[in-house]
CSV table of C-alpha atoms in Angstrom, one decimal:
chain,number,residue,atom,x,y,z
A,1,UNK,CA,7.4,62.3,0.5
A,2,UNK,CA,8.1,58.9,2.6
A,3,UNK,CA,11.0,58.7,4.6
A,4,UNK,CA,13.5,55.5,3.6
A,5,UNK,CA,12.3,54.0,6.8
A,6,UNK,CA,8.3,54.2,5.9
A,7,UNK,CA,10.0,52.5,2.7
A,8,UNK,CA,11.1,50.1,4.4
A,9,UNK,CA,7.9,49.0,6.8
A,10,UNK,CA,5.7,49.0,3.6
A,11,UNK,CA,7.9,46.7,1.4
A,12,UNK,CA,8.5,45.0,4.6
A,13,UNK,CA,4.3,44.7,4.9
A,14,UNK,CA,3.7,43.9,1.3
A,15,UNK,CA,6.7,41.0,1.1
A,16,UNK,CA,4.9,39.3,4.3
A,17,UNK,CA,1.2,39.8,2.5
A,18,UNK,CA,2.5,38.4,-0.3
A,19,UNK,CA,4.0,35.3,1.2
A,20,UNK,CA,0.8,34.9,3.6
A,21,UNK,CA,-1.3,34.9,-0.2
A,22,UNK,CA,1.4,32.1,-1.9
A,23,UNK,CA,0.5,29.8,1.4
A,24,UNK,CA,-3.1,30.5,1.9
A,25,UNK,CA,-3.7,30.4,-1.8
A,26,UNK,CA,-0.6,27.7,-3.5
A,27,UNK,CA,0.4,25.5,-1.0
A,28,UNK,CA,-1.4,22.5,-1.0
A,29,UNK,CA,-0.4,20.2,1.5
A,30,UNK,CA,-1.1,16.2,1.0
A,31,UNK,CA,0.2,12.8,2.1
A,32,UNK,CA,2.0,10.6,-0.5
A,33,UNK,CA,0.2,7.0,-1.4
A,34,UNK,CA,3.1,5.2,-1.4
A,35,UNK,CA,4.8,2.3,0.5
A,36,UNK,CA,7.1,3.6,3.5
A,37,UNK,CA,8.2,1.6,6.5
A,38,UNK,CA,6.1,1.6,10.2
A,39,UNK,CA,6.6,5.0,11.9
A,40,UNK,CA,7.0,7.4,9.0
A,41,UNK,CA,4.9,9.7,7.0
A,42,UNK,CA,5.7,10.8,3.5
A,43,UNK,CA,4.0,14.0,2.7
A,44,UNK,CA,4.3,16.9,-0.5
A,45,UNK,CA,3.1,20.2,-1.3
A,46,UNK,CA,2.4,22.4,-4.0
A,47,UNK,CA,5.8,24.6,-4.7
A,48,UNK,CA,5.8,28.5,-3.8
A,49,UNK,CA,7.3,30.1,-7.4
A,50,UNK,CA,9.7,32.9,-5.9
A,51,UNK,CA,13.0,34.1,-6.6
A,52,UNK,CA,13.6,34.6,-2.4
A,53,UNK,CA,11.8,31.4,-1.9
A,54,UNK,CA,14.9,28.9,0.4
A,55,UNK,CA,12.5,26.4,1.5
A,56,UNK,CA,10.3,25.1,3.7
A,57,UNK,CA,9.0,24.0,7.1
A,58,UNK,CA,7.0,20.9,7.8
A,59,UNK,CA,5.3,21.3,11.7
A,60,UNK,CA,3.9,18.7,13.4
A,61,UNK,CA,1.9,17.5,16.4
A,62,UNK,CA,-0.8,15.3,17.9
A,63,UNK,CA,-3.0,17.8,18.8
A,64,UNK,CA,-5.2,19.9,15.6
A,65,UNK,CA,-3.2,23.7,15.2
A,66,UNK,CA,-0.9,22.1,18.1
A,67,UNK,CA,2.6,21.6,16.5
A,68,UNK,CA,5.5,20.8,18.5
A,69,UNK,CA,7.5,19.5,16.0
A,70,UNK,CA,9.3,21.3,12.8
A,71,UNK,CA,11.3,20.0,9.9
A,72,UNK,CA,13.2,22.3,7.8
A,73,UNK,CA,13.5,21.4,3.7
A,74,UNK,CA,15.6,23.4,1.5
A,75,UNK,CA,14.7,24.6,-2.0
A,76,UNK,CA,13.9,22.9,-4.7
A,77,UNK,CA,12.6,20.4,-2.9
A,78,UNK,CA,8.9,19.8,-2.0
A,79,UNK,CA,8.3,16.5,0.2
A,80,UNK,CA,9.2,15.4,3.4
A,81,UNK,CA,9.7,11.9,4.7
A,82,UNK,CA,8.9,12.4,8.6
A,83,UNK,CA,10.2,9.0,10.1
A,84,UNK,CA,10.5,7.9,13.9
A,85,UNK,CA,7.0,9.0,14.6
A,86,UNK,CA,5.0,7.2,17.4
A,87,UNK,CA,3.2,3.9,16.0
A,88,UNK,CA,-1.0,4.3,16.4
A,89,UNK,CA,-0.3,8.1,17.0
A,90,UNK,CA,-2.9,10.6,14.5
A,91,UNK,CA,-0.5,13.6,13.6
A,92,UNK,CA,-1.9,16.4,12.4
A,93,UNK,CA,0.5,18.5,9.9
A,94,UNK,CA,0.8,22.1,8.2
A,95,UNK,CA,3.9,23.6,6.2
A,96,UNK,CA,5.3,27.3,5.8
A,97,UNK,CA,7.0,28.7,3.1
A,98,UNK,CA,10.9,30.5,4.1
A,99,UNK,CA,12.8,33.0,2.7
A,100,UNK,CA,16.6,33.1,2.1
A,101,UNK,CA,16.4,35.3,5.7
A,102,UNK,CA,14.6,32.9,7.2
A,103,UNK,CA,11.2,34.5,7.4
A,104,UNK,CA,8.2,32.2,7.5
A,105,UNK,CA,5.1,33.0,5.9
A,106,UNK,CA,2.0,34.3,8.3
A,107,UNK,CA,-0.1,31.4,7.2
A,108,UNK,CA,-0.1,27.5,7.2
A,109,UNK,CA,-0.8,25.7,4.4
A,110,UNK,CA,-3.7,23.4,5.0
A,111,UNK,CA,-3.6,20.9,7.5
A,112,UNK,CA,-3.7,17.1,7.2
A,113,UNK,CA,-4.4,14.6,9.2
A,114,UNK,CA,-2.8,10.9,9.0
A,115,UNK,CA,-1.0,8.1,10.8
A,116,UNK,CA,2.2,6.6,10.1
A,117,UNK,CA,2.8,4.2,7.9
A,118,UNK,CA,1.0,1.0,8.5
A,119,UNK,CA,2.9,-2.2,9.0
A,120,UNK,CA,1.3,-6.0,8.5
A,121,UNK,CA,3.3,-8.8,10.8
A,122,UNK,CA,1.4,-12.2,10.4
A,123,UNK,CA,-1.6,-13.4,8.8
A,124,UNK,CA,-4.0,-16.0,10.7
A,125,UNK,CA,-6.4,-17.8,8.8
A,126,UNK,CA,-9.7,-18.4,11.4
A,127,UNK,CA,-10.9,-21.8,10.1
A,128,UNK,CA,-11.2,-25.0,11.9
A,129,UNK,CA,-10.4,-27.2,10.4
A,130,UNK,CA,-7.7,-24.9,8.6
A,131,UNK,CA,-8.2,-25.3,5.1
A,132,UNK,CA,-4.5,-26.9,4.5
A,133,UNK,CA,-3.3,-29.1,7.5
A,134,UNK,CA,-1.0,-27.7,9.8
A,135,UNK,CA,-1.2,-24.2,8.5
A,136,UNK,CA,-2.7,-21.0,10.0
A,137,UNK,CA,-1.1,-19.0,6.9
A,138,UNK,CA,-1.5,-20.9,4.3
A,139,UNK,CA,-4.7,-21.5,1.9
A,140,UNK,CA,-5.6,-23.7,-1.3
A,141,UNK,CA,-6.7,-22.3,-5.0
A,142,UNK,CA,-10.5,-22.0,-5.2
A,143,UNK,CA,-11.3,-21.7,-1.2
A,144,UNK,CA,-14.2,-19.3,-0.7
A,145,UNK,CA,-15.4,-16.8,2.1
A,146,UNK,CA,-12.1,-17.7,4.8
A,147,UNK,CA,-12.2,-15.2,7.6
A,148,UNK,CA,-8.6,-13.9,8.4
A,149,UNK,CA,-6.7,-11.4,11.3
A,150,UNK,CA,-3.9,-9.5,10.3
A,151,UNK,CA,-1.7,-8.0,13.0
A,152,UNK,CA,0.2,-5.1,12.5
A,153,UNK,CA,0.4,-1.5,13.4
A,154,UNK,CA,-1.0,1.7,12.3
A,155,UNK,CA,-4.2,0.5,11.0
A,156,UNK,CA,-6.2,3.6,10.6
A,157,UNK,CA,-10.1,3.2,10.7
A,158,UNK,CA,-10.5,2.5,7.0
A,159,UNK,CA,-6.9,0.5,6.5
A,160,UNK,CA,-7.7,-2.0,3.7
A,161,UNK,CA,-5.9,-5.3,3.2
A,162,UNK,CA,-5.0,-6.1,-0.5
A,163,UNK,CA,-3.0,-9.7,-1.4
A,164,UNK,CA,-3.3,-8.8,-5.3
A,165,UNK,CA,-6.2,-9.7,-8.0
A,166,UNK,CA,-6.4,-13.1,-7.2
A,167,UNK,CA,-7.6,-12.7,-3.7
A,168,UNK,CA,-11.0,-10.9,-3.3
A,169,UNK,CA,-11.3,-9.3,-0.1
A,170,UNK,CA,-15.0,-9.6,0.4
A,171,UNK,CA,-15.1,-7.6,3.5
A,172,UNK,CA,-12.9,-6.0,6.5
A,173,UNK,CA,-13.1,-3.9,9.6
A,174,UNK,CA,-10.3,-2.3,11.8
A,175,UNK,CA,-10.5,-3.9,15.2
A,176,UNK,CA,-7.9,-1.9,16.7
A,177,UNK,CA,-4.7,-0.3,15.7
A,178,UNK,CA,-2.8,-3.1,15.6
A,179,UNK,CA,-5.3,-6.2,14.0
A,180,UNK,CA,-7.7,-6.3,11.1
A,181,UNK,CA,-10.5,-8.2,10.2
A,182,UNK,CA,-11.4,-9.4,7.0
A,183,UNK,CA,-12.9,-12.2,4.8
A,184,UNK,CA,-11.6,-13.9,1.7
A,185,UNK,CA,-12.0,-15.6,-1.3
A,186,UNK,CA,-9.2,-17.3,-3.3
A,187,UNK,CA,-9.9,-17.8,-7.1
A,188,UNK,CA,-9.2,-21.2,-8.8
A,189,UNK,CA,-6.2,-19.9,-10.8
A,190,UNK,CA,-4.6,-18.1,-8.1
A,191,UNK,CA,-1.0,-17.8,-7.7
A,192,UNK,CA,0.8,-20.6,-5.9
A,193,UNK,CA,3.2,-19.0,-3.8
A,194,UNK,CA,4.6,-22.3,-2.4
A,195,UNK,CA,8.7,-22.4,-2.8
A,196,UNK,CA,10.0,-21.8,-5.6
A,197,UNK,CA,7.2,-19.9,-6.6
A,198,UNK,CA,7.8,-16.0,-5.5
A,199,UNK,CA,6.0,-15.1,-1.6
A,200,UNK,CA,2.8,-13.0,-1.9
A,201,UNK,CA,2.8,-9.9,-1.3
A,202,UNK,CA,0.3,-7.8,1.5
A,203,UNK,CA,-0.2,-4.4,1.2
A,204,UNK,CA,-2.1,-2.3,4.2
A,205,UNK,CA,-3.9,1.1,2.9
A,206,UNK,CA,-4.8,3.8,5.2
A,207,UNK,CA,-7.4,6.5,4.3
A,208,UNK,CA,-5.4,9.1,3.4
A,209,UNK,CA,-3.0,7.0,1.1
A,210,UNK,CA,-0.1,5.8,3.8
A,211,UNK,CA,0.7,1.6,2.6
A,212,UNK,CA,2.8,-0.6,4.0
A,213,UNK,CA,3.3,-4.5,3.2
A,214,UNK,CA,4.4,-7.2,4.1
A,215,UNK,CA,6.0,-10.6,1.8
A,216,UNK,CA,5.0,-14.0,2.4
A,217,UNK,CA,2.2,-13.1,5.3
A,218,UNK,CA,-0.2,-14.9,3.6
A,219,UNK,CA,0.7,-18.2,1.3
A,220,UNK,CA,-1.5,-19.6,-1.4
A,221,UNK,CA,-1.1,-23.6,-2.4
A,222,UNK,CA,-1.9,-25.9,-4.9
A,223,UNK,CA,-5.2,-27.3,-5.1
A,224,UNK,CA,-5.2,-31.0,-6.1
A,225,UNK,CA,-8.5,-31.1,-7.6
A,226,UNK,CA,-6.9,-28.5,-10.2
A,227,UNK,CA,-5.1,-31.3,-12.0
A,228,UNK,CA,-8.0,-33.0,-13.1
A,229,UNK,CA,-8.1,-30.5,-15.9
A,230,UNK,CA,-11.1,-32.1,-18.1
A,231,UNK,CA,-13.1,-32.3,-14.6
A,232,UNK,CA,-13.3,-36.3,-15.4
A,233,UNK,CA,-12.8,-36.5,-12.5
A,234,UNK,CA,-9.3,-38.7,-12.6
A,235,UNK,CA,-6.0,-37.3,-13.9
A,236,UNK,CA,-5.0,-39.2,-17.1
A,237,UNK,CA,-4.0,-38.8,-20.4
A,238,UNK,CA,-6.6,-36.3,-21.4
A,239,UNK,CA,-5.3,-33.5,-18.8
A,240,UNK,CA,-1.8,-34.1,-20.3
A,241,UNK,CA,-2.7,-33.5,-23.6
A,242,UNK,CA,-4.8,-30.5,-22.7
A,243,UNK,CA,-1.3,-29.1,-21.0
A,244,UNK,CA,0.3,-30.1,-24.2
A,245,UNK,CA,-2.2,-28.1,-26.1
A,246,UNK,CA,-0.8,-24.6,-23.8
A,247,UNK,CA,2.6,-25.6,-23.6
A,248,UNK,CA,4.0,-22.6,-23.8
A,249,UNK,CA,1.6,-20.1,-23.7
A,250,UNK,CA,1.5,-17.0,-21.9
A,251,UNK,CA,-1.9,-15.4,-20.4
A,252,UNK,CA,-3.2,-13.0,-23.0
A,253,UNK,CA,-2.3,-15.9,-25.9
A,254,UNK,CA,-5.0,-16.9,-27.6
A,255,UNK,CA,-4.3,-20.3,-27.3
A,256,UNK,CA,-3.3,-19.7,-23.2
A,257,UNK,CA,-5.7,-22.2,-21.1
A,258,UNK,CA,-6.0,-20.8,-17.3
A,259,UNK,CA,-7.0,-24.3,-16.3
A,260,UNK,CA,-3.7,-25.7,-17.2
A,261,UNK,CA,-1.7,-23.2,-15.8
A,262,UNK,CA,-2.2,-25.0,-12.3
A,263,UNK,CA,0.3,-22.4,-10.4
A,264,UNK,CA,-1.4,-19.2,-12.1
A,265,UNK,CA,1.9,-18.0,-12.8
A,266,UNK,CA,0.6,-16.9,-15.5
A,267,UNK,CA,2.2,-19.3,-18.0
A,268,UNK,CA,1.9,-23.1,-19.2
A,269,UNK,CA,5.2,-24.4,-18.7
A,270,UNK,CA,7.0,-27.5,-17.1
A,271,UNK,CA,6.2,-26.7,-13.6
A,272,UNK,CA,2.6,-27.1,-14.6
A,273,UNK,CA,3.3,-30.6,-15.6
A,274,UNK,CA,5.3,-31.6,-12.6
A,275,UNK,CA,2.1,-31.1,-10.7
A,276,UNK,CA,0.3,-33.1,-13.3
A,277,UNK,CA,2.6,-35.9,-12.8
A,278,UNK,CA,2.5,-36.0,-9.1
A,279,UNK,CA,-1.3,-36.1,-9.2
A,280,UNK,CA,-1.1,-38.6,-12.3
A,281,UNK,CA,-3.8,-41.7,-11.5
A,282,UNK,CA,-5.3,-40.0,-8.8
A,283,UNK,CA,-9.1,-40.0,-9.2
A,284,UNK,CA,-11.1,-37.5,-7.2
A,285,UNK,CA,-14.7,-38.5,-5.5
């Protein structure tokens, strides 16, 4: 018969295989897509079901299996925000489960590999001439293929810009950590972001799903031409009465006409015919 002691040691043994097993075969480690702010990562894992289960701890390092870093998170919970992390630093991260003792499980979850959060500063359109005068950030409805730099930090090598549907981004390439290439084309019923229309919003995308963004980087304006809504070629009474038409409508109306919603917000209202009535008599060449 087995003395209390063996006992012991083999409930000891089979407690610690068993938490090695919930790890190795549970506890899926991954970072969050989500928007955080420049030097943190937000990661989550699979739970561990266990009545003894008190948390968890998140290690991390720069180095792969190298963690010199720990962060302790107590049950229920199952994500970590890890902030004050060095900018255009690759972190490689694993998690344990813990036991109300405060026994860690053998094994690591599986490890991931990401950057902090990336983080857009300025935009820089690279035309010249810039396509609106005395603007490096600033571009009309309807300009095609504009190459751009956006500085920043954290820009992993596959960080993708995105300034909403309106904006194609026809191409882009990480130059460093801190700047992205990439090349543009604004549609003819983009947004106009000019006050008091709402900034325009950035958003950065890392490979593994970090974002970060960034309001009023970039700024769309209104393109004159726009208000020749018959394409006459002058702005008269027949673009009025095709704003009259819409008044009112909202995209997704049947009766909702994109080319007289000259600021794209999405609606034909009375801002629409204020442009229309600056640009009133003009005739375009």
């Amino acid at each position: 018969m087995p003395t209390l002691q063996q006992l012991h040691t083999r409930a000891v043994l089979e407690r610690m295989l068993r938490w090695t097993f919930w790890v190795l075969a549970t506890l899926g480690l991954v970072l969050i897509p989500t928007v955080a702010s420049a030097g943190t990562i937000k990661l989550a894992w699979d739970p561990v079901s266990d009545a003894d289960l008190a948390g968890y701890r998140v290690y991390y390092g720069t180095s792969p299996g190298v963690y010199t870093n720990s962060y302790v998170v107590t049950q229920p919970q199952n994500s970590a925000d890890l902030t004050n992390l060095q900018d255009c630093r690759i972190y490689y991260l694993a998690v344990k489960a813990v036991d109300s003792n405060g026994n860690e499980s053998l094994g690591f979850s599986n490890e991931i590999i990401g950057m902090p959060a990336p983080s857009a500063t300025s935009v820089v359109v690279n035309l010249n001439p810039l396509p609106v005068t005395g603007s490096a950030s600033s571009v009309k409805q309807g300009t095609l293929t504009i190459p751009i730099t956006i500085t920043g930090t954290n820009f992993d090598t596959q960080a993708t810009p995105d300034f909403g549907p309106d904006i194609q981004v026809n191409s882009h390439a990480t130059a460093s950590c801190n700047q992205l290439t990439a090349n543009i084309t604004v549609t003819e019923t983009a947004r106009v972001n000019t006050p008091p229309g709402p900034q325009r919003l950035l958003k950065i995308t890392n490979q593994n799903g970090p974002v970060g963004s960034k309001s009023g980087a970039l700024t769309v304006v209104f393109n004159e031409q726009r208000a020749d809504i018959d394409g006459s070629g002058k702005v008269g009474g027949r673009d009025l009465l095709y704003w009259q038409n819409s008044f009112g409508t909202v995209s997704g109306n049947s009766n909702y006409n994109p080319d007289a919603d000259l600021n794209g917000d999405g609606v034909v209202d009375g801002s629409d015919l204020s442009l229309l009535a600056v640009w009133h008599g003009h005739i375009f060449f």
